[in-house]
Coordinates of N, CA and C in Angstrom, one line a residue:
M1191 N -7.5 -16.4 26.2 CA -7.6 -15.7 24.9 C -6.5 -16.1 24.0
Y1192 N -6.9 -16.3 22.7 CA -5.9 -16.6 21.7 C -5.8 -15.5 20.7
Y1193 N -4.5 -15.3 20.2 CA -4.3 -14.3 19.2 C -3.7 -14.9 18.0
L1194 N -4.1 -14.3 16.8 CA -3.6 -14.7 15.5 C -2.2 -14.1 15.3
L1195 N -1.2 -14.9 15.0 CA 0.1 -14.3 14.7 C 0.0 -13.3 13.5
D1196 N 0.9 -12.3 13.6 CA 0.7 -11.2 12.6 C 0.9 -11.6 11.2
H1197 N 1.6 -12.7 10.9 CA 1.8 -13.1 9.5 C 0.8 -14.1 9.0
I1198 N -0.3 -14.3 9.8 CA -1.3 -15.3 9.5 C -2.6 -14.5 9.2
H1199 N -3.3 -14.8 8.1 CA -4.5 -14.1 7.7 C -5.5 -15.2 7.3
F1200 N -6.8 -14.9 7.4 CA -7.8 -15.9 7.0 C -9.1 -15.3 6.5
C1201 N -9.9 -16.1 5.8 CA -11.2 -15.7 5.3 C -12.1 -16.9 5.3
S1202 N -13.4 -16.6 5.3 CA -14.4 -17.7 5.2 C -14.8 -17.9 3.8
L1203 N -14.8 -19.2 3.5 CA -15.2 -19.6 2.1 C -16.3 -20.7 2.4
G1204 N -17.6 -20.2 2.4 CA -18.6 -21.1 2.7 C -18.5 -21.5 4.2
R1205 N -18.5 -22.7 4.5 CA -18.4 -23.2 5.9 C -17.0 -23.5 6.4
I1206 N -16.0 -23.3 5.5 CA -14.6 -23.6 5.9 C -13.8 -22.3 6.0
L1207 N -12.8 -22.3 6.7 CA -11.8 -21.2 6.8 C -10.6 -21.5 6.0
V1208 N -10.1 -20.5 5.3 CA -8.8 -20.7 4.6 C -7.8 -19.7 5.1
F1209 N -6.6 -20.1 5.4 CA -5.6 -19.3 6.0 C -4.4 -19.1 5.0
M1210 N -3.7 -18.0 5.2 CA -2.5 -17.7 4.5 C -1.4 -17.3 5.4
D1211 N -0.3 -17.9 5.2 CA 0.9 -17.6 6.0 C 1.8 -16.7 5.1
T1212 N 2.0 -15.4 5.4 CA 2.8 -14.6 4.5 C 4.3 -14.8 4.6
H1213 N 4.7 -15.5 5.7 CA 6.1 -15.8 5.8 C 6.5 -16.9 4.8
T1214 N 5.6 -17.8 4.6 CA 6.0 -18.9 3.7 C 5.2 -18.9 2.4
D1215 N 4.3 -17.9 2.2 CA 3.4 -17.9 1.1 C 2.7 -19.2 0.9
R1216 N 2.1 -19.7 2.0 CA 1.4 -21.0 2.1 C 0.0 -20.8 2.5
H1217 N -0.9 -21.6 1.8 CA -2.3 -21.6 2.2 C -2.7 -22.9 2.8
F1218 N -3.6 -22.9 3.8 CA -4.2 -24.1 4.3 C -5.6 -23.8 4.8
S1219 N -6.4 -24.9 4.9 CA -7.8 -24.7 5.3 C -8.1 -25.6 6.5
L1220 N -9.2 -25.2 7.2 CA -9.7 -26.0 8.2 C -11.0 -26.6 7.7
P1221 N -11.2 -27.9 8.0 CA -12.5 -28.5 7.6 C -13.7 -27.9 8.4
E1222 N -14.9 -28.3 8.0 CA -16.0 -27.6 8.5 C -16.1 -27.7 10.0
A1223 N -15.9 -28.8 10.6 CA -16.0 -29.0 12.1 C -15.0 -28.2 12.8
A1224 N -13.7 -28.1 12.3 CA -12.7 -27.3 12.9 C -13.0 -25.9 12.7
S1225 N -13.5 -25.5 11.6 CA -13.9 -24.1 11.3 C -14.9 -23.6 12.3
S1226 N -15.9 -24.5 12.6 CA -16.9 -24.2 13.6 C -16.2 -24.0 15.0
A1227 N -15.3 -24.9 15.3 CA -14.6 -24.7 16.6 C -13.8 -23.5 16.7
F1228 N -13.2 -23.1 15.6 CA -12.4 -21.8 15.5 C -13.3 -20.6 15.9
A1229 N -14.6 -20.7 15.6 CA -15.4 -19.6 15.9 C -15.5 -19.3 17.4
E1230 N -15.3 -20.4 18.2 CA -15.3 -20.2 19.6 C -14.0 -19.4 20.1
L1231 N -12.9 -19.6 19.3 CA -11.7 -18.9 19.7 C -11.8 -17.4 19.3
R1232 N -12.5 -17.2 18.2 CA -12.7 -15.8 17.7 C -13.6 -15.0 18.6
E1233 N -14.7 -15.6 19.1 CA -15.7 -14.9 19.9 C -16.1 -15.7 21.1
P1234 N -15.2 -15.9 22.1 CA -15.6 -16.7 23.2 C -16.7 -16.1 24.0
L1235 N -17.6 -16.9 24.5 CA -18.8 -16.4 25.2 C -18.3 -16.0 26.6
P1236 N -18.7 -14.8 27.1 CA -18.3 -14.4 28.5 C -18.7 -15.4 29.5
G1237 N -17.7 -15.9 30.3 CA -18.0 -16.8 31.4 C -18.1 -18.2 31.0
A1238 N -18.1 -18.5 29.7 CA -18.2 -19.9 29.2 C -16.8 -20.4 28.8
G1239 N -16.5 -21.6 29.2 CA -15.3 -22.2 28.8 C -15.3 -22.7 27.4
L1240 N -14.2 -23.0 26.8 CA -14.1 -23.5 25.5 C -14.5 -25.0 25.5
S1241 N -15.1 -25.4 24.4 CA -15.5 -26.8 24.2 C -14.2 -27.6 24.1
P1242 N -14.3 -29.0 24.3 CA -13.1 -29.8 24.1 C -12.6 -29.7 22.7
E1243 N -13.5 -29.5 21.7 CA -13.0 -29.4 20.3 C -12.2 -28.1 20.1
A1244 N -12.7 -27.0 20.7 CA -12.0 -25.8 20.5 C -10.7 -25.8 21.2
R1245 N -10.6 -26.4 22.4 CA -9.3 -26.5 23.1 C -8.3 -27.3 22.4
S1246 N -8.8 -28.4 21.8 CA -7.9 -29.3 21.0 C -7.4 -28.5 19.8
L1247 N -8.3 -27.8 19.1 CA -7.9 -27.0 17.9 C -6.9 -25.9 18.3
A1248 N -7.2 -25.2 19.4 CA -6.3 -24.2 19.8 C -4.9 -24.7 20.1
A1249 N -4.8 -25.8 20.7 CA -3.5 -26.4 21.0 C -2.7 -26.8 19.7
R1250 N -3.5 -27.4 18.8 CA -2.8 -27.7 17.5 C -2.4 -26.5 16.7
L1251 N -3.2 -25.4 16.7 CA -2.8 -24.2 16.0 C -1.7 -23.5 16.6
E1252 N -1.7 -23.5 18.0 CA -0.6 -22.9 18.7 C 0.7 -23.6 18.4
K1253 N 0.7 -24.9 18.4 CA 1.9 -25.7 18.1 C 2.4 -25.5 16.6
A1254 N 1.4 -25.2 15.7 CA 1.7 -25.0 14.3 C 2.2 -23.6 14.0
G1255 N 2.2 -22.7 15.0 CA 2.6 -21.3 14.8 C 1.5 -20.5 14.1
V1256 N 0.3 -20.7 14.4 CA -0.8 -20.0 13.9 C -1.4 -19.0 15.0
L1257 N -1.5 -19.6 16.2 CA -2.1 -18.8 17.3 C -1.1 -18.7 18.4
S1258 N -1.3 -17.7 19.3 CA -0.5 -17.6 20.5 C -1.4 -17.0 21.6
Q1259 N -1.0 -17.4 22.8 CA -1.8 -16.8 24.0 C -1.1 -15.5 24.5
D1260 N 0.0 -15.1 23.8 CA 0.7 -13.9 24.1 C 0.2 -12.8 23.2
S1261 N -0.5 -11.7 23.7 CA -1.0 -10.7 22.9 C 0.1 -9.9 22.2
R1262 N 1.3 -9.9 22.7 CA 2.4 -9.2 22.0 C 2.8 -9.8 20.7
K1263 N 2.4 -11.0 20.5 CA 2.9 -11.7 19.2 C 1.8 -11.7 18.1
G1264 N 0.7 -11.1 18.4 CA -0.4 -11.2 17.4 C -1.5 -10.2 17.7
R1265 N -2.7 -10.6 17.1 CA -3.8 -9.7 17.2 C -5.1 -10.6 17.3
L1266 N -6.2 -10.1 17.7 CA -7.4 -10.8 17.8 C -7.7 -11.5 16.4
P1267 N -8.2 -12.7 16.4 CA -8.5 -13.4 15.1 C -9.7 -12.8 14.4
I1268 N -9.5 -11.7 13.8 CA -10.6 -11.0 13.0 C -10.4 -11.4 11.5
E1269 N -11.5 -11.8 10.9 CA -11.4 -12.2 9.5 C -11.2 -11.0 8.6
A1270 N -10.5 -11.2 7.5 CA -10.3 -10.2 6.5 C -11.7 -9.6 6.0
S1271 N -11.8 -8.3 5.9 CA -13.0 -7.7 5.4 C -13.2 -8.0 4.0
N1272 N -14.5 -8.3 3.6 CA -14.8 -8.5 2.2 C -14.8 -7.1 1.5
V1273 N -14.5 -7.1 0.3 CA -14.4 -5.9 -0.5 C -15.3 -6.0 -1.7
T1274 N -16.0 -4.9 -2.0 CA -16.9 -4.8 -3.1 C -16.2 -4.0 -4.2
F1275 N -16.2 -4.6 -5.4 CA -15.6 -3.9 -6.5 C -16.7 -3.5 -7.5
N1276 N -16.5 -2.3 -8.0 CA -17.6 -1.7 -8.9 C -17.3 -1.6 -10.3
G1277 N -16.2 -2.2 -10.8 CA -15.8 -2.1 -12.2 C -14.4 -2.6 -12.4
S1278 N -14.0 -2.7 -13.7 CA -12.6 -3.1 -14.0 C -12.2 -2.4 -15.2
L1279 N -10.9 -2.0 -15.2 CA -10.3 -1.4 -16.3 C -10.2 -2.3 -17.5
L1280 N -10.0 -3.6 -17.2 CA -9.8 -4.5 -18.3 C -11.1 -4.9 -19.0
D1281 N -12.3 -4.5 -18.4 CA -13.6 -4.7 -19.0 C -13.9 -3.6 -20.0
Q1282 N -13.0 -2.6 -20.1 CA -13.2 -1.5 -21.0 C -12.5 -1.8 -22.3
P1283 N -12.8 -1.1 -23.4 CA -12.1 -1.3 -24.7 C -10.6 -0.9 -24.6
Q1284 N -9.8 -1.9 -24.7 CA -8.4 -1.7 -24.5 C -7.7 -0.9 -25.7
D1285 N -8.3 -0.9 -26.8 CA -7.8 -0.1 -27.9 C -7.9 1.4 -27.7
A1286 N -8.7 1.8 -26.7 CA -8.8 3.2 -26.3 C -7.9 3.6 -25.2
F1287 N -7.1 2.7 -24.7 CA -6.2 3.0 -23.6 C -5.2 4.1 -23.9
A1288 N -4.8 4.9 -23.0 CA -3.9 6.0 -23.2 C -2.5 5.3 -23.6
H1289 N -1.8 6.0 -24.4 CA -0.5 5.6 -24.9 C 0.6 6.1 -23.9
A1290 N 1.6 5.2 -23.7 CA 2.7 5.6 -22.9 C 3.7 6.5 -23.6
N1291 N 4.5 7.3 -22.9 CA 5.5 8.1 -23.4 C 6.9 7.7 -22.8
A1292 N 7.9 8.4 -23.1 CA 9.3 8.0 -22.7 C 9.3 8.1 -21.1
G1293 N 8.7 9.1 -20.5 CA 8.6 9.2 -19.1 C 8.0 8.0 -18.4
D1294 N 7.0 7.5 -19.1 CA 6.3 6.3 -18.5 C 7.2 5.1 -18.6
V1295 N 8.0 5.0 -19.7 CA 8.9 3.8 -19.8 C 10.0 3.9 -18.7
I1296 N 10.4 5.1 -18.4 CA 11.4 5.3 -17.3 C 10.8 4.8 -16.0
L1297 N 9.6 5.2 -15.7 CA 8.9 4.8 -14.5 C 8.7 3.3 -14.4
F1298 N 8.4 2.7 -15.5 CA 8.2 1.3 -15.6 C 9.6 0.6 -15.2
F1299 N 10.7 1.0 -15.8 CA 12.0 0.4 -15.4 C 12.3 0.7 -14.0
A1300 N 12.0 1.8 -13.5 CA 12.2 2.1 -12.0 C 11.4 1.2 -11.1
S1301 N 10.2 0.8 -11.6 CA 9.4 -0.1 -10.8 C 10.0 -1.5 -10.8
V1302 N 10.5 -1.9 -12.0 CA 11.2 -3.2 -12.1 C 12.4 -3.2 -11.2
T1303 N 13.2 -2.2 -11.2 CA 14.4 -2.1 -10.4 C 14.1 -2.2 -8.9
A1304 N 12.9 -1.6 -8.5 CA 12.6 -1.7 -7.1 C 12.3 -3.1 -6.6
L1305 N 11.9 -4.0 -7.5 CA 11.6 -5.3 -7.2 C 12.8 -6.3 -7.4
L1306 N 13.8 -5.8 -8.0 CA 15.0 -6.7 -8.3 C 15.6 -7.3 -7.1
P1307 N 15.7 -6.6 -6.0 CA 16.4 -7.2 -4.8 C 15.6 -8.4 -4.2
L1308 N 14.3 -8.6 -4.6 CA 13.5 -9.6 -4.1 C 13.6 -10.9 -4.9
N1309 N 13.8 -12.0 -4.2 CA 13.8 -13.3 -4.9 C 12.4 -13.7 -5.2
R1310 N 12.1 -13.8 -6.5 CA 10.7 -14.1 -6.9 C 10.3 -15.5 -6.7
K1311 N 11.2 -16.4 -6.4 CA 10.9 -17.8 -6.1 C 11.0 -18.2 -4.7
H1312 N 11.5 -17.3 -3.8 CA 11.7 -17.6 -2.4 C 11.5 -16.4 -1.5
D1313 N 10.5 -16.5 -0.6 CA 10.2 -15.4 0.3 C 9.8 -14.1 -0.3
F1314 N 9.3 -14.2 -1.6 CA 8.9 -13.0 -2.3 C 7.8 -12.2 -1.5
L1315 N 6.8 -12.8 -1.1 CA 5.7 -12.1 -0.4 C 6.1 -11.5 0.9
R1316 N 6.9 -12.3 1.7 CA 7.4 -11.8 3.0 C 8.2 -10.6 2.8
A1317 N 9.1 -10.5 1.8 CA 9.9 -9.4 1.6 C 9.2 -8.2 1.0
L1318 N 8.1 -8.5 0.2 CA 7.4 -7.5 -0.5 C 6.5 -6.7 0.5
L1319 N 5.9 -7.3 1.5 CA 4.9 -6.6 2.3 C 5.3 -5.3 2.9
P1320 N 6.5 -5.3 3.6 CA 6.9 -4.0 4.2 C 7.2 -3.0 3.1
R1321 N 7.6 -3.4 1.9 CA 7.8 -2.4 0.9 C 6.5 -1.8 0.4
L1322 N 5.5 -2.6 0.3 CA 4.2 -2.2 -0.1 C 3.7 -1.1 0.9
S1323 N 3.8 -1.4 2.1 CA 3.4 -0.5 3.2 C 4.1 0.9 3.1
R1324 N 5.4 0.9 2.8 CA 6.1 2.1 2.6 C 5.7 2.9 1.4
W1325 N 5.5 2.2 0.3 CA 5.1 2.8 -0.9 C 3.7 3.5 -0.7
K1326 N 2.8 2.8 -0.1 CA 1.4 3.3 0.1 C 1.5 4.5 1.0
A1327 N 2.3 4.5 2.0 CA 2.4 5.6 3.0 C 2.7 6.9 2.3
K1328 N 3.4 6.9 1.2 CA 3.9 8.1 0.5 C 2.9 8.6 -0.5
A1329 N 1.8 7.9 -0.8 CA 0.8 8.3 -1.8 C -0.2 9.2 -1.3
A1330 N -0.8 10.0 -2.2 CA -1.9 11.0 -1.8 C -3.2 10.2 -1.5
P1331 N -4.1 10.9 -0.9 CA -5.5 10.3 -0.7 C -6.0 9.8 -2.0
S1332 N -6.7 8.7 -2.0 CA -7.1 8.0 -3.2 C -8.1 8.8 -4.1
G1333 N -9.0 9.5 -3.4 CA -10.1 10.2 -4.2 C -9.5 11.2 -5.1
E1334 N -8.4 11.8 -4.7 CA -7.8 12.9 -5.4 C -7.1 12.4 -6.7
Q1335 N -6.8 11.1 -6.8 CA -5.9 10.6 -7.9 C -6.7 9.6 -8.7
H1336 N -8.0 9.4 -8.5 CA -8.6 8.3 -9.2 C -8.5 8.4 -10.8
P1337 N -8.8 9.6 -11.4 CA -8.7 9.7 -12.9 C -7.3 9.4 -13.3
R1338 N -6.3 9.9 -12.6 CA -4.9 9.6 -13.0 C -4.5 8.2 -12.8
A1339 N -5.1 7.5 -11.8 CA -4.8 6.1 -11.6 C -5.3 5.3 -12.8
L1340 N -6.5 5.6 -13.3 CA -7.0 4.9 -14.5 C -6.1 5.1 -15.7
E1341 N -5.7 6.3 -15.9 CA -4.9 6.7 -17.1 C -3.5 6.0 -17.0
Q1342 N -2.9 6.1 -15.8 CA -1.6 5.5 -15.7 C -1.6 3.9 -15.7
A1343 N -2.7 3.4 -15.2 CA -2.8 1.9 -15.3 C -3.0 1.5 -16.8
Q1344 N -3.7 2.3 -17.6 CA -3.8 2.0 -19.0 C -2.4 2.0 -19.6
K1345 N -1.6 3.0 -19.3 CA -0.2 3.1 -19.9 C 0.6 1.9 -19.4
F1346 N 0.4 1.5 -18.1 CA 1.2 0.4 -17.6 C 0.9 -0.9 -18.5
W1347 N -0.4 -1.1 -18.8 CA -0.7 -2.3 -19.6 C -0.4 -2.2 -21.0
R1348 N -0.1 -1.0 -21.5 CA 0.5 -0.8 -22.9 C 1.9 -1.3 -22.8
L1349 N 2.6 -1.0 -21.7 CA 4.0 -1.3 -21.6 C 4.3 -2.8 -21.2
A1350 N 3.4 -3.3 -20.3 CA 3.7 -4.6 -19.7 C 4.1 -5.7 -20.7
P1351 N 3.4 -5.9 -21.8 CA 3.7 -7.0 -22.7 C 5.1 -6.9 -23.2
L1352 N 5.7 -5.7 -23.2 CA 7.0 -5.5 -23.8 C 8.1 -5.9 -22.8
F1353 N 7.8 -5.9 -21.5 CA 8.9 -6.1 -20.5 C 8.6 -7.2 -19.5
I1354 N 7.4 -7.7 -19.4 CA 7.1 -8.8 -18.5 C 6.4 -9.9 -19.2
S1355 N 6.6 -11.1 -18.8 CA 6.0 -12.3 -19.5 C 4.6 -12.6 -18.9
S1356 N 3.8 -13.2 -19.7 CA 2.5 -13.7 -19.2 C 2.7 -14.8 -18.1
R1357 N 3.9 -15.4 -18.1 CA 4.2 -16.4 -17.1 C 4.6 -15.9 -15.8
D1358 N 4.8 -14.6 -15.7 CA 5.1 -14.0 -14.4 C 3.9 -14.1 -13.5
A1359 N 4.1 -14.4 -12.3 CA 3.1 -14.6 -11.3 C 2.2 -13.3 -11.1
C1360 N 1.0 -13.5 -10.8 CA 0.1 -12.4 -10.6 C 0.5 -11.5 -9.5
L1361 N 1.2 -12.1 -8.5 CA 1.7 -11.3 -7.4 C 2.8 -10.3 -7.8
Y1362 N 3.7 -10.8 -8.6 CA 4.8 -10.0 -9.2 C 4.2 -8.9 -10.0
R1363 N 3.3 -9.2 -10.9 CA 2.7 -8.2 -11.8 C 1.9 -7.2 -11.0
S1364 N 1.2 -7.6 -10.0 CA 0.5 -6.7 -9.2 C 1.4 -5.7 -8.4
A1365 N 2.4 -6.3 -7.8 CA 3.4 -5.5 -7.1 C 4.0 -4.5 -8.0
L1366 N 4.3 -4.9 -9.2 CA 4.9 -3.9 -10.2 C 4.0 -2.8 -10.5
L1367 N 2.7 -3.1 -10.6 CA 1.7 -2.0 -10.9 C 1.6 -1.1 -9.7
V1368 N 1.6 -1.6 -8.4 CA 1.5 -0.8 -7.3 C 2.7 0.2 -7.2
R1369 N 3.9 -0.4 -7.5 CA 5.1 0.5 -7.4 C 5.0 1.5 -8.5
Y1370 N 4.6 1.2 -9.7 CA 4.5 2.1 -10.8 C 3.6 3.3 -10.5
L1371 N 2.5 3.0 -9.8 CA 1.5 4.0 -9.5 C 2.1 4.9 -8.3
S1372 N 2.7 4.2 -7.3 CA 3.2 4.9 -6.2 C 4.3 5.9 -6.6
L1373 N 5.1 5.6 -7.6 CA 6.1 6.5 -8.1 C 5.5 7.8 -8.6
Q1374 N 4.2 7.8 -8.9 CA 3.5 9.0 -9.4 C 2.6 9.5 -8.3
N1375 N 2.8 9.1 -7.1 CA 2.0 9.5 -5.9 C 0.5 9.1 -6.0
I1376 N 0.3 8.0 -6.7 CA -1.1 7.5 -6.9 C -1.3 6.3 -6.0
P1377 N -2.3 6.3 -5.1 CA -2.5 5.2 -4.2 C -3.2 4.0 -4.9
S1378 N -3.0 2.8 -4.4 CA -3.7 1.7 -4.9 C -3.7 0.6 -3.8
Q1379 N -4.5 -0.4 -3.9 CA -4.5 -1.5 -3.0 C -4.2 -2.8 -3.7
L1380 N -3.4 -3.6 -3.0 CA -3.1 -5.0 -3.5 C -4.0 -6.0 -2.7
H1381 N -4.7 -6.8 -3.4 CA -5.5 -7.8 -2.8 C -5.0 -9.2 -3.1
I1382 N -5.0 -10.1 -2.1 CA -4.8 -11.5 -2.3 C -6.1 -12.2 -1.9
G1383 N -6.6 -13.0 -2.8 CA -7.9 -13.7 -2.5 C -7.7 -15.2 -2.7
A1384 N -8.7 -15.9 -2.2 CA -8.7 -17.4 -2.4 C -10.1 -17.8 -2.7
R1385 N -10.2 -19.0 -3.3 CA -11.5 -19.7 -3.6 C -11.3 -21.2 -3.5
T1386 N -12.5 -21.9 -3.4 CA -12.4 -23.3 -3.4 C -13.1 -23.9 -4.6
A1387 N -13.0 -25.3 -4.7 CA -13.7 -26.0 -5.8 C -13.4 -25.6 -7.2
P1388 N -12.2 -25.7 -7.6 CA -11.0 -26.1 -6.9 C -10.3 -25.0 -6.2
F1389 N -9.4 -25.3 -5.2 CA -8.8 -24.2 -4.5 C -7.8 -23.5 -5.4
S1390 N -7.8 -22.2 -5.3 CA -6.9 -21.4 -6.0 C -6.7 -20.0 -5.3
A1391 N -5.5 -19.4 -5.4 CA -5.3 -18.1 -4.9 C -4.9 -17.2 -6.0
H1392 N -5.3 -15.9 -5.9 CA -5.0 -14.9 -7.0 C -4.7 -13.6 -6.3
C1393 N -4.2 -12.7 -7.1 CA -3.8 -11.4 -6.7 C -4.1 -10.3 -7.7
W1394 N -4.6 -9.2 -7.3 CA -5.0 -8.1 -8.2 C -4.8 -6.8 -7.5
V1395 N -5.0 -5.7 -8.2 CA -4.8 -4.3 -7.7 C -6.1 -3.5 -8.0
S1396 N -6.4 -2.6 -7.1 CA -7.6 -1.8 -7.3 C -7.3 -0.4 -6.8
T1397 N -8.1 0.6 -7.2 CA -8.2 1.9 -6.6 C -9.6 2.3 -6.5
N1398 N -10.0 2.8 -5.3 CA -11.4 3.3 -5.1 C -12.4 2.2 -5.5
G1399 N -12.1 0.9 -5.3 CA -13.0 -0.1 -5.6 C -13.1 -0.5 -7.1
F1400 N -12.2 0.1 -7.9 CA -12.1 -0.2 -9.3 C -10.9 -1.0 -9.6
V1401 N -11.1 -2.2 -10.2 CA -10.0 -3.1 -10.4 C -9.1 -2.7 -11.6
L1402 N -7.8 -2.8 -11.5 CA -6.9 -2.2 -12.5 C -6.3 -3.3 -13.4
N1403 N -6.2 -4.5 -12.9 CA -5.4 -5.5 -13.7 C -6.0 -6.9 -13.7
E1404 N -7.3 -6.9 -13.6 CA -8.0 -8.2 -13.8 C -9.5 -7.9 -14.1
H1405 N -10.1 -8.9 -14.8 CA -11.5 -8.7 -15.1 C -12.4 -8.9 -13.8
L1406 N -13.5 -8.1 -13.8 CA -14.4 -8.1 -12.6 C -14.9 -9.5 -12.4
E1407 N -15.3 -10.2 -13.5 CA -15.8 -11.6 -13.3 C -14.9 -12.5 -12.6
T1408 N -13.6 -12.4 -13.0 CA -12.6 -13.2 -12.3 C -12.4 -12.9 -10.9
V1409 N -12.3 -11.6 -10.6 CA -12.1 -11.1 -9.2 C -13.2 -11.6 -8.3
N1410 N -14.5 -11.5 -8.8 CA -15.6 -11.9 -8.0 C -15.7 -13.4 -7.6
E1411 N -14.8 -14.2 -8.2 CA -14.7 -15.6 -7.9 C -13.9 -15.8 -6.6
F1412 N -13.2 -14.8 -6.1 CA -12.3 -14.9 -5.0 C -12.8 -14.1 -3.8
R1413 N -12.5 -14.6 -2.6 CA -12.7 -13.8 -1.4 C -11.4 -13.2 -0.9
P1414 N -11.3 -11.9 -0.8 CA -10.0 -11.4 -0.3 C -9.6 -11.9 1.1
I1415 N -8.4 -12.4 1.2 CA -7.8 -12.9 2.4 C -6.8 -11.9 3.0
L1416 N -6.3 -11.0 2.2 CA -5.4 -9.9 2.6 C -5.5 -8.8 1.7
T1417 N -5.7 -7.6 2.2 CA -5.7 -6.3 1.4 C -4.6 -5.4 2.0
I1418 N -3.8 -4.9 1.1 CA -2.7 -4.0 1.6 C -2.8 -2.7 0.9

């Protein structure tokens, strides 16, 4: 039995598998034949041995630090669940967004401060993930806060152009929004997705299946590989 190391995540994009290593913020893919062999590692048939292709792939992935035969080091290689989104804040008229007040500005700066200890060019994702888990653990159940989440996300995007650049990576902007909402006891989910032809990775935030910082058309081009 092979186990996927805890910092490795993957999703299916057509007939190939795309992986993400959260320790290095690196993506890689398996070609179609190798992706087919990986299916044997995910769901081995009872009483049947692995094919030579699957054994060879498992050895390579174990050497590369993707798989382990030690269950203490990882989990069963289950693919990230697909997520259905039912709308987007940015597809609504933005001139009708709620206006921010002084308290919102303070919360925005507090959110920026929470991310200052992280190096945005080195190991940002690896350092961010445990913080996201702690922030989410303190938030209320999502259904209770959905209207407030939309209002506060509107205020966030009123303030964002004043304090962060469009050149800031989507991961940083999304993490900032998650922290801004969590400071108000509002839960949200951060998604990292991938697509092929051409390959690209992207990050966005949602609450109750409603996207808060990206257009729905754009989000639907990506398959979530990790949701936090």
